[in-house]
Amino acid sequence: MTTTTIPKLTDIYKTHPLDIPTNKLNLDSLQQLPDTYDWIQPDAFPSFRDPNISLSDSVPLIDLSLPNAPHLIGNALKTWGVFQVINHGVPISLLNSMESFTNTLFDLPSPHKLKAARTPDGVTGYGLPRISTFFPKRMWSEGFTIVGSPLEHFQKLWPNEYSKYCDITEEYSREMKSLCGRVIWLALGELGITREDVNWAEANGDFKTSNAVIQLNSYPVCPDPDRAMGLGAHTDTSLLTILYQNNTRGLQVLREGNRWVMVEPVTGALVVQVGDLLHILTNGLYPSSAHQAVVNQNRKRISIAYFFGPSESAEISPLNKLVTPTQPLLYPTVTWTEYLRKKAQLFNNTLSSIRLSAPLTGALDINDHNQVKV
Ligand SMILES: O=C(O)CCC(=O)C(=O)O
Ligand SMILES: [Fe+2]
């Protein structure tokens, strides 16, 4: 029997290191926006604040305890690729603990946080947004990435209290994984997909060997928010992302490829977003949600993203039932690690680079980043 080595998530960035020095990260100390953070300057990234900001649209808010929730989820994902959910079953006390732990982490003095700095080719730890390399300007944010156990890093940050924070993170991961499984089956069920149709989801469709990444984001108060950007426009590489945001506005999603809509914070709600892999799995029926985070002058914002993906070896391809003469096969088979590797190179052009046929007729293709400037 031949054995092939399956690349690990943690190997992805070996060939794409992020070598912007992390010691430049102390944004709290800046009274003025440095040029390197000014996105409005000539030749900066294409306009992110165009006049098309929508005032009337709002991202669907779905009560998961209602009988028609599955139908509402299907509709929201088809039309938006994103919705907010309440009555999701994740204890509000856990969300509060996670928020306060995230604040504790980012409130540590800068040299202290750097004790847990991510290495340039690493995945986990404290540092700049990974996508920084794809933008000519710096983003007004700092992040902390967790894959598996955060023990090693937390011991460096809190030599006496690390186990308390490890426990909160572990409980949060468990709850998020269970909610992701629940939402994915409801979302696929709305497309006529059963658990038997998804062979890599394992017995009972419990995604036993799935992978997940937790990304804590902090957006400090910014002296000139109209010129700055917290996190540049992107889609997530996951199957599904569940995002918690504190009660400060900042997350914007791209609607129909041409206008940004603010995801208004709702106490206790979670934001559910389609990632690239669910877009591939559904043969394009659920658009991968393009989003960005803006900053403000008065309040610090934090967000906690849980990226849910399959096991390293799972082969993701458009589900057979969703490939029809009117809906031709849009994508080839990929594994998460193969896809992440491509994304580390091609970023927002990754989906269009692997696409096999033209986008669905009639549907506006927000994932074709050659046409849509995100
Ligand atoms: O802070 C936010 O609202 C967005 C975070 C995000 O998009 C990410 O971490 O991928
Ligand atoms: Fe994201």
Coordinates of C-alpha atoms and ligand atoms in Angstrom, one line a residue:
M1 CA 0.0 0.0 0.0
T2 CA 1.4 3.4 -0.9
T3 CA 1.0 6.2 1.6
T4 CA 0.8 9.8 0.5
T5 CA 1.6 12.6 2.9
I6 CA -1.4 14.8 3.4
P7 CA -0.2 18.4 3.7
K8 CA -1.2 19.9 7.1
L9 CA -2.9 23.3 7.6
T10 CA 0.2 24.4 9.5
D11 CA 2.4 23.8 6.5
I12 CA 0.5 26.2 4.2
Y13 CA 2.5 29.4 4.8
K14 CA 6.0 27.8 4.6
T15 CA 6.2 29.1 1.1
H16 CA 4.2 32.3 1.7
P17 CA 5.7 33.9 4.8
L18 CA 4.2 37.1 6.2
D19 CA 7.3 39.1 6.9
I20 CA 6.0 42.6 7.8
P21 CA 7.6 43.3 11.2
T22 CA 5.1 42.7 14.0
N23 CA 6.8 45.3 16.3
K24 CA 4.9 47.9 14.2
L25 CA 1.7 46.7 15.7
N26 CA 1.1 49.1 18.5
L27 CA -1.8 51.0 17.0
D28 CA -3.1 52.3 20.3
S29 CA -0.2 54.7 20.6
L30 CA -0.8 56.4 17.2
Q31 CA -2.5 59.9 17.3
Q32 CA -2.4 60.3 13.6
L33 CA -2.9 58.0 10.7
P34 CA 0.5 57.1 9.2
D35 CA 0.7 57.1 5.3
T36 CA 1.2 53.4 5.4
Y37 CA -2.4 53.0 6.8
D38 CA -4.0 55.6 4.5
W39 CA -6.1 53.7 1.9
I40 CA -7.4 56.9 0.2
Q41 CA -4.0 57.9 -1.2
P42 CA -3.5 57.7 -4.9
D43 CA -2.7 54.2 -6.1
A44 CA -4.1 52.6 -3.0
F45 CA -6.4 49.6 -3.3
P46 CA -9.6 50.1 -5.3
S47 CA -12.2 52.2 -3.6
F48 CA -13.8 50.5 -0.6
R49 CA -16.0 53.4 0.3
D50 CA -17.9 54.1 -2.8
P51 CA -21.2 56.0 -2.8
N52 CA -23.1 52.7 -3.2
I53 CA -23.2 52.0 0.5
S54 CA -26.7 50.7 1.0
L55 CA -29.0 52.1 3.6
S56 CA -32.1 50.0 2.9
D57 CA -30.8 46.4 2.7
S58 CA -30.2 44.5 5.9
V59 CA -28.7 41.1 6.4
P60 CA -31.4 38.5 7.3
L61 CA -31.8 37.8 11.0
I62 CA -33.1 34.3 11.6
D63 CA -34.5 32.8 14.8
L64 CA -33.2 29.2 14.8
S65 CA -35.9 28.0 17.1
L66 CA -38.7 28.8 14.6
P67 CA -40.1 25.9 12.5
N68 CA -39.5 27.8 9.2
A69 CA -35.8 28.5 10.1
P70 CA -34.4 26.0 7.5
H71 CA -36.3 27.6 4.7
L72 CA -35.2 31.1 5.8
I73 CA -31.6 29.9 6.0
G74 CA -31.8 28.4 2.5
N75 CA -33.1 31.7 1.1
A76 CA -30.6 33.9 3.0
L77 CA -27.7 31.8 1.8
K78 CA -28.9 31.8 -1.8
T79 CA -29.4 35.5 -2.0
W80 CA -26.8 36.8 0.5
G81 CA -24.4 34.1 1.5
V82 CA -24.7 35.4 5.0
F83 CA -27.3 35.8 7.8
Q84 CA -27.4 36.6 11.5
V85 CA -28.8 33.9 13.9
I86 CA -30.4 34.2 17.3
N87 CA -31.7 31.4 19.6
H88 CA -28.8 29.4 18.3
G89 CA -28.3 27.4 21.5
V90 CA -24.8 28.8 22.3
P91 CA -25.0 30.1 25.9
I92 CA -24.9 33.9 26.0
S93 CA -22.6 33.6 29.1
L94 CA -20.1 31.8 27.0
L95 CA -20.2 34.5 24.3
N96 CA -19.6 37.1 27.1
S97 CA -16.7 35.1 28.5
M98 CA -15.1 34.8 25.1
E99 CA -15.5 38.5 24.5
S100 CA -14.0 39.5 27.8
F101 CA -11.1 37.0 27.3
T102 CA -10.5 38.5 23.9
N103 CA -10.4 42.0 25.4
T104 CA -8.0 40.8 28.1
L105 CA -5.7 39.4 25.4
F106 CA -5.5 42.5 23.2
D107 CA -5.3 44.8 26.2
L108 CA -2.0 43.3 27.2
P109 CA 1.0 45.7 26.6
S110 CA 2.4 45.3 23.2
P111 CA 5.8 43.7 24.2
H112 CA 3.8 41.1 26.2
K113 CA 1.6 40.2 23.3
L114 CA 4.7 39.7 21.2
K115 CA 5.8 36.9 23.5
A116 CA 3.1 34.8 21.6
A117 CA 3.9 36.3 18.1
R118 CA 3.2 34.2 15.1
T119 CA 6.3 33.3 13.1
P120 CA 6.4 34.6 9.5
D121 CA 5.6 31.2 8.1
G122 CA 3.4 30.1 11.0
V123 CA -0.3 29.9 11.4
T124 CA -1.0 30.4 15.1
G125 CA -0.3 33.2 17.5
Y126 CA -0.4 37.0 17.6
G127 CA 0.2 39.2 14.6
L128 CA -1.0 41.2 11.6
P129 CA -3.9 39.9 9.4
R130 CA -2.5 37.1 7.2
I131 CA -4.1 38.8 4.2
S132 CA -1.9 41.9 4.7
T133 CA 0.5 40.8 2.0
F134 CA -2.2 41.2 -0.7
F135 CA -2.9 44.9 0.0
P136 CA -0.6 47.8 -0.6
K137 CA -1.7 49.5 2.6
R138 CA -1.6 48.3 6.2
M139 CA -4.8 47.3 8.0
W140 CA -5.9 48.9 11.3
S141 CA -6.2 45.7 13.2
E142 CA -4.3 43.0 15.1
G143 CA -5.2 39.3 15.4
F144 CA -4.6 36.1 17.2
T145 CA -5.0 32.7 15.5
I146 CA -5.8 29.5 17.3
V147 CA -5.6 26.0 15.7
G148 CA -6.1 23.1 18.1
S149 CA -4.9 23.8 21.6
P150 CA -3.7 27.3 22.4
L151 CA -1.9 26.0 25.5
E152 CA 1.7 26.8 24.4
H153 CA 0.9 30.4 23.5
F154 CA -1.4 31.0 26.5
Q155 CA 1.3 29.8 28.9
K156 CA 3.6 32.5 27.5
L157 CA 0.9 35.2 27.9
W158 CA -0.5 34.1 31.3
P159 CA 1.9 31.9 33.1
N160 CA -0.6 31.5 36.0
E161 CA -4.0 31.8 34.4
Y162 CA -3.6 30.0 31.1
S163 CA -5.8 27.0 32.0
K164 CA -8.9 29.3 32.6
Y165 CA -8.5 30.8 29.1
C166 CA -7.8 27.4 27.5
D167 CA -11.0 26.0 29.0
I168 CA -13.1 28.9 27.6
T169 CA -11.6 28.5 24.2
E170 CA -12.2 24.8 24.2
E171 CA -15.8 25.2 25.2
Y172 CA -16.3 27.8 22.6
S173 CA -14.8 25.5 19.9
R174 CA -17.2 22.7 21.0
E175 CA -20.2 24.9 20.8
M176 CA -19.2 26.4 17.4
K177 CA -18.5 23.0 15.9
S178 CA -21.9 21.7 16.9
L179 CA -23.7 24.8 15.6
C180 CA -21.7 24.6 12.3
G181 CA -22.8 21.0 11.8
R182 CA -26.4 21.9 12.6
V183 CA -26.5 24.9 10.1
I184 CA -24.6 23.0 7.4
W185 CA -27.2 20.2 7.4
L186 CA -30.1 22.6 7.4
A187 CA -28.5 24.6 4.6
L188 CA -27.8 21.5 2.5
G189 CA -31.2 20.0 3.3
E190 CA -32.8 23.0 1.6
L191 CA -31.0 22.0 -1.6
G192 CA -32.3 18.5 -1.3
I193 CA -29.0 17.1 0.0
T194 CA -29.1 14.3 2.6
R195 CA -26.3 13.1 4.9
E196 CA -25.7 10.1 2.6
D197 CA -24.8 12.4 -0.3
V198 CA -21.8 13.8 1.6
N199 CA -19.5 10.9 2.1
W200 CA -16.6 12.8 3.8
A201 CA -19.0 14.1 6.6
E202 CA -18.6 10.6 8.2
A203 CA -21.0 8.5 10.2
N204 CA -24.1 10.4 11.2
G205 CA -22.8 13.4 9.4
D206 CA -21.0 14.4 12.5
F207 CA -17.8 15.8 10.8
K208 CA -15.7 14.0 13.4
T209 CA -12.4 14.7 11.7
S210 CA -13.2 18.3 10.7
N211 CA -10.7 21.1 11.2
A212 CA -11.3 24.5 12.6
V213 CA -9.4 27.8 13.1
I214 CA -10.4 30.5 15.6
Q215 CA -9.4 34.0 14.7
L216 CA -9.6 36.8 17.3
N217 CA -9.6 40.2 15.8
S218 CA -9.1 43.6 17.5
Y219 CA -9.7 47.0 15.8
P220 CA -8.4 49.7 18.0
V221 CA -9.9 53.2 18.0
C222 CA -8.6 54.9 14.8
P223 CA -7.7 58.6 14.5
D224 CA -8.9 58.8 10.9
P225 CA -11.4 56.0 10.2
D226 CA -12.6 57.3 6.9
R227 CA -9.1 56.8 5.4
A228 CA -8.3 53.5 7.1
M229 CA -9.4 49.9 6.8
G230 CA -9.7 47.3 9.5
L231 CA -9.6 44.2 7.3
G232 CA -9.6 44.3 3.5
A233 CA -12.3 42.7 1.4
H234 CA -12.0 38.9 1.1
T235 CA -14.0 35.7 1.2
D236 CA -13.2 33.0 3.8
T237 CA -11.7 29.8 2.8
S238 CA -13.8 27.7 5.1
L239 CA -17.0 25.7 4.5
L240 CA -18.8 28.0 7.0
T241 CA -17.7 30.8 9.2
I242 CA -19.5 31.8 12.4
L243 CA -18.6 35.2 13.6
Y244 CA -19.2 36.9 16.9
Q245 CA -18.9 40.7 17.0
N246 CA -19.1 43.0 20.1
N247 CA -21.7 45.7 20.0
T248 CA -19.6 47.9 17.7
R249 CA -20.3 48.2 14.0
G250 CA -17.6 47.4 11.5
L251 CA -18.4 44.2 9.5
Q252 CA -19.7 44.9 6.0
V253 CA -20.8 42.4 3.4
L254 CA -20.9 42.8 -0.3
R255 CA -24.4 42.7 -1.7
E256 CA -25.0 41.6 -5.3
G257 CA -21.4 42.4 -6.1
N258 CA -21.9 46.2 -6.0
R259 CA -22.6 47.6 -2.6
W260 CA -21.4 47.2 1.0
V261 CA -24.0 46.5 3.7
M262 CA -23.2 46.9 7.4
V263 CA -24.0 43.9 9.5
E264 CA -25.6 45.7 12.4
P265 CA -24.6 44.2 15.8
V266 CA -27.5 42.4 17.5
T267 CA -26.9 41.4 21.1
G268 CA -26.4 37.6 21.4
A269 CA -26.5 37.1 17.6
L270 CA -23.9 35.3 15.6
V271 CA -23.1 36.0 11.9
V272 CA -23.0 32.9 9.7
Q273 CA -21.1 33.2 6.4
V274 CA -20.7 30.9 3.5
G275 CA -17.0 30.2 2.8
D276 CA -15.4 29.2 -0.5
L277 CA -15.6 25.5 0.2
L278 CA -19.4 25.5 0.7
H279 CA -19.7 27.6 -2.4
I280 CA -17.8 24.8 -4.3
L281 CA -19.7 22.0 -2.6
T282 CA -23.1 23.6 -3.6
N283 CA -21.8 24.1 -7.2
G284 CA -22.1 27.8 -6.8
L285 CA -25.7 27.9 -5.4
Y286 CA -24.6 29.5 -2.2
P287 CA -22.3 32.4 -2.9
S288 CA -19.1 32.7 -0.8
S289 CA -19.7 35.9 1.2
A290 CA -17.3 38.8 0.4
H291 CA -16.8 41.0 3.4
Q292 CA -14.5 43.6 5.0
A293 CA -14.3 45.3 8.4
V294 CA -14.2 49.1 8.8
V295 CA -13.0 51.0 11.9
N296 CA -14.2 53.9 13.9
Q297 CA -13.0 56.8 16.0
N298 CA -14.8 56.2 19.3
R299 CA -14.9 52.5 20.1
K300 CA -12.6 49.6 20.0
R301 CA -14.1 46.7 18.2
I302 CA -13.5 43.0 18.5
S303 CA -14.6 40.0 16.5
I304 CA -14.2 36.3 16.9
A305 CA -14.3 34.2 13.7
Y306 CA -14.7 30.4 13.8
F307 CA -13.7 28.9 10.5
F308 CA -15.1 25.5 10.0
G309 CA -13.6 23.2 7.4
P310 CA -13.4 19.5 6.5
S311 CA -10.5 17.1 7.4
E312 CA -7.2 17.6 5.6
S313 CA -7.8 14.6 3.3
A314 CA -11.5 15.2 2.5
E315 CA -12.1 15.7 -1.2
I316 CA -14.6 18.5 -1.8
S317 CA -16.4 18.7 -5.1
P318 CA -19.8 20.0 -6.2
L319 CA -22.4 17.5 -5.0
N320 CA -23.7 15.3 -7.8
K321 CA -27.3 16.2 -7.2
L322 CA -26.5 19.9 -7.8
V323 CA -24.9 19.3 -11.2
T324 CA -27.5 19.4 -13.9
P325 CA -27.7 20.4 -17.6
T326 CA -28.8 23.8 -16.5
Q327 CA -26.3 24.0 -13.7
P328 CA -23.1 22.6 -15.2
L329 CA -20.1 21.5 -13.0
L330 CA -18.5 24.8 -11.8
Y331 CA -15.5 23.5 -9.9
P332 CA -13.0 20.6 -9.7
T333 CA -12.4 18.5 -6.6
V334 CA -10.2 20.1 -4.0
T335 CA -9.0 19.4 -0.5
W336 CA -9.0 22.2 2.1
T337 CA -5.2 22.2 2.3
E338 CA -4.8 22.3 -1.5
Y339 CA -7.3 25.1 -1.7
L340 CA -5.6 27.1 1.1
R341 CA -2.3 26.7 -0.6
K342 CA -3.7 28.2 -3.8
K343 CA -5.5 31.0 -1.8
A344 CA -2.2 31.9 -0.2
Q345 CA -0.9 32.6 -3.7
L346 CA -3.9 34.0 -5.6
F347 CA -6.1 35.3 -2.7
N348 CA -9.4 36.8 -4.1
N349 CA -8.8 35.3 -7.6
T350 CA -8.6 31.7 -6.3
L351 CA -12.2 30.7 -7.0
S352 CA -12.2 32.1 -10.5
S353 CA -8.8 30.5 -11.2
I354 CA -10.2 27.0 -10.6
R355 CA -13.6 27.6 -12.1
L356 CA -14.4 25.1 -14.9
S357 CA -17.4 26.7 -16.6
A358 CA -19.2 30.0 -16.9
P359 CA -21.1 31.1 -13.8
L360 CA -24.8 30.3 -13.6
T361 CA -26.9 32.2 -16.0
G362 CA -28.9 35.0 -14.5
A363 CA -27.1 34.9 -11.2
L364 CA -24.8 37.7 -10.4
D365 CA -21.5 36.2 -9.7
I366 CA -20.0 37.9 -6.6
N367 CA -17.2 35.4 -6.5
D368 CA -15.8 36.4 -9.9
H369 CA -13.3 38.8 -8.6
N370 CA -12.0 39.6 -12.1
Q371 CA -15.3 41.3 -12.7
V372 CA -16.1 42.6 -9.3
K373 CA -13.8 44.8 -7.4
V374 CA -13.7 43.7 -3.8
Ligands
LIG1 O1 -14.0 41.5 12.1 C1 -14.9 41.2 11.4 O2 -16.1 41.5 11.4 C2 -14.5 40.3 10.2 C3 -13.4 39.3 10.5 C4 -13.1 38.4 9.3 O3 -13.6 38.6 8.3 C5 -12.1 37.4 9.4 O4 -11.5 37.2 10.5 O5 -11.9 36.6 8.4
FE2 FE -13.4 36.9 7.0

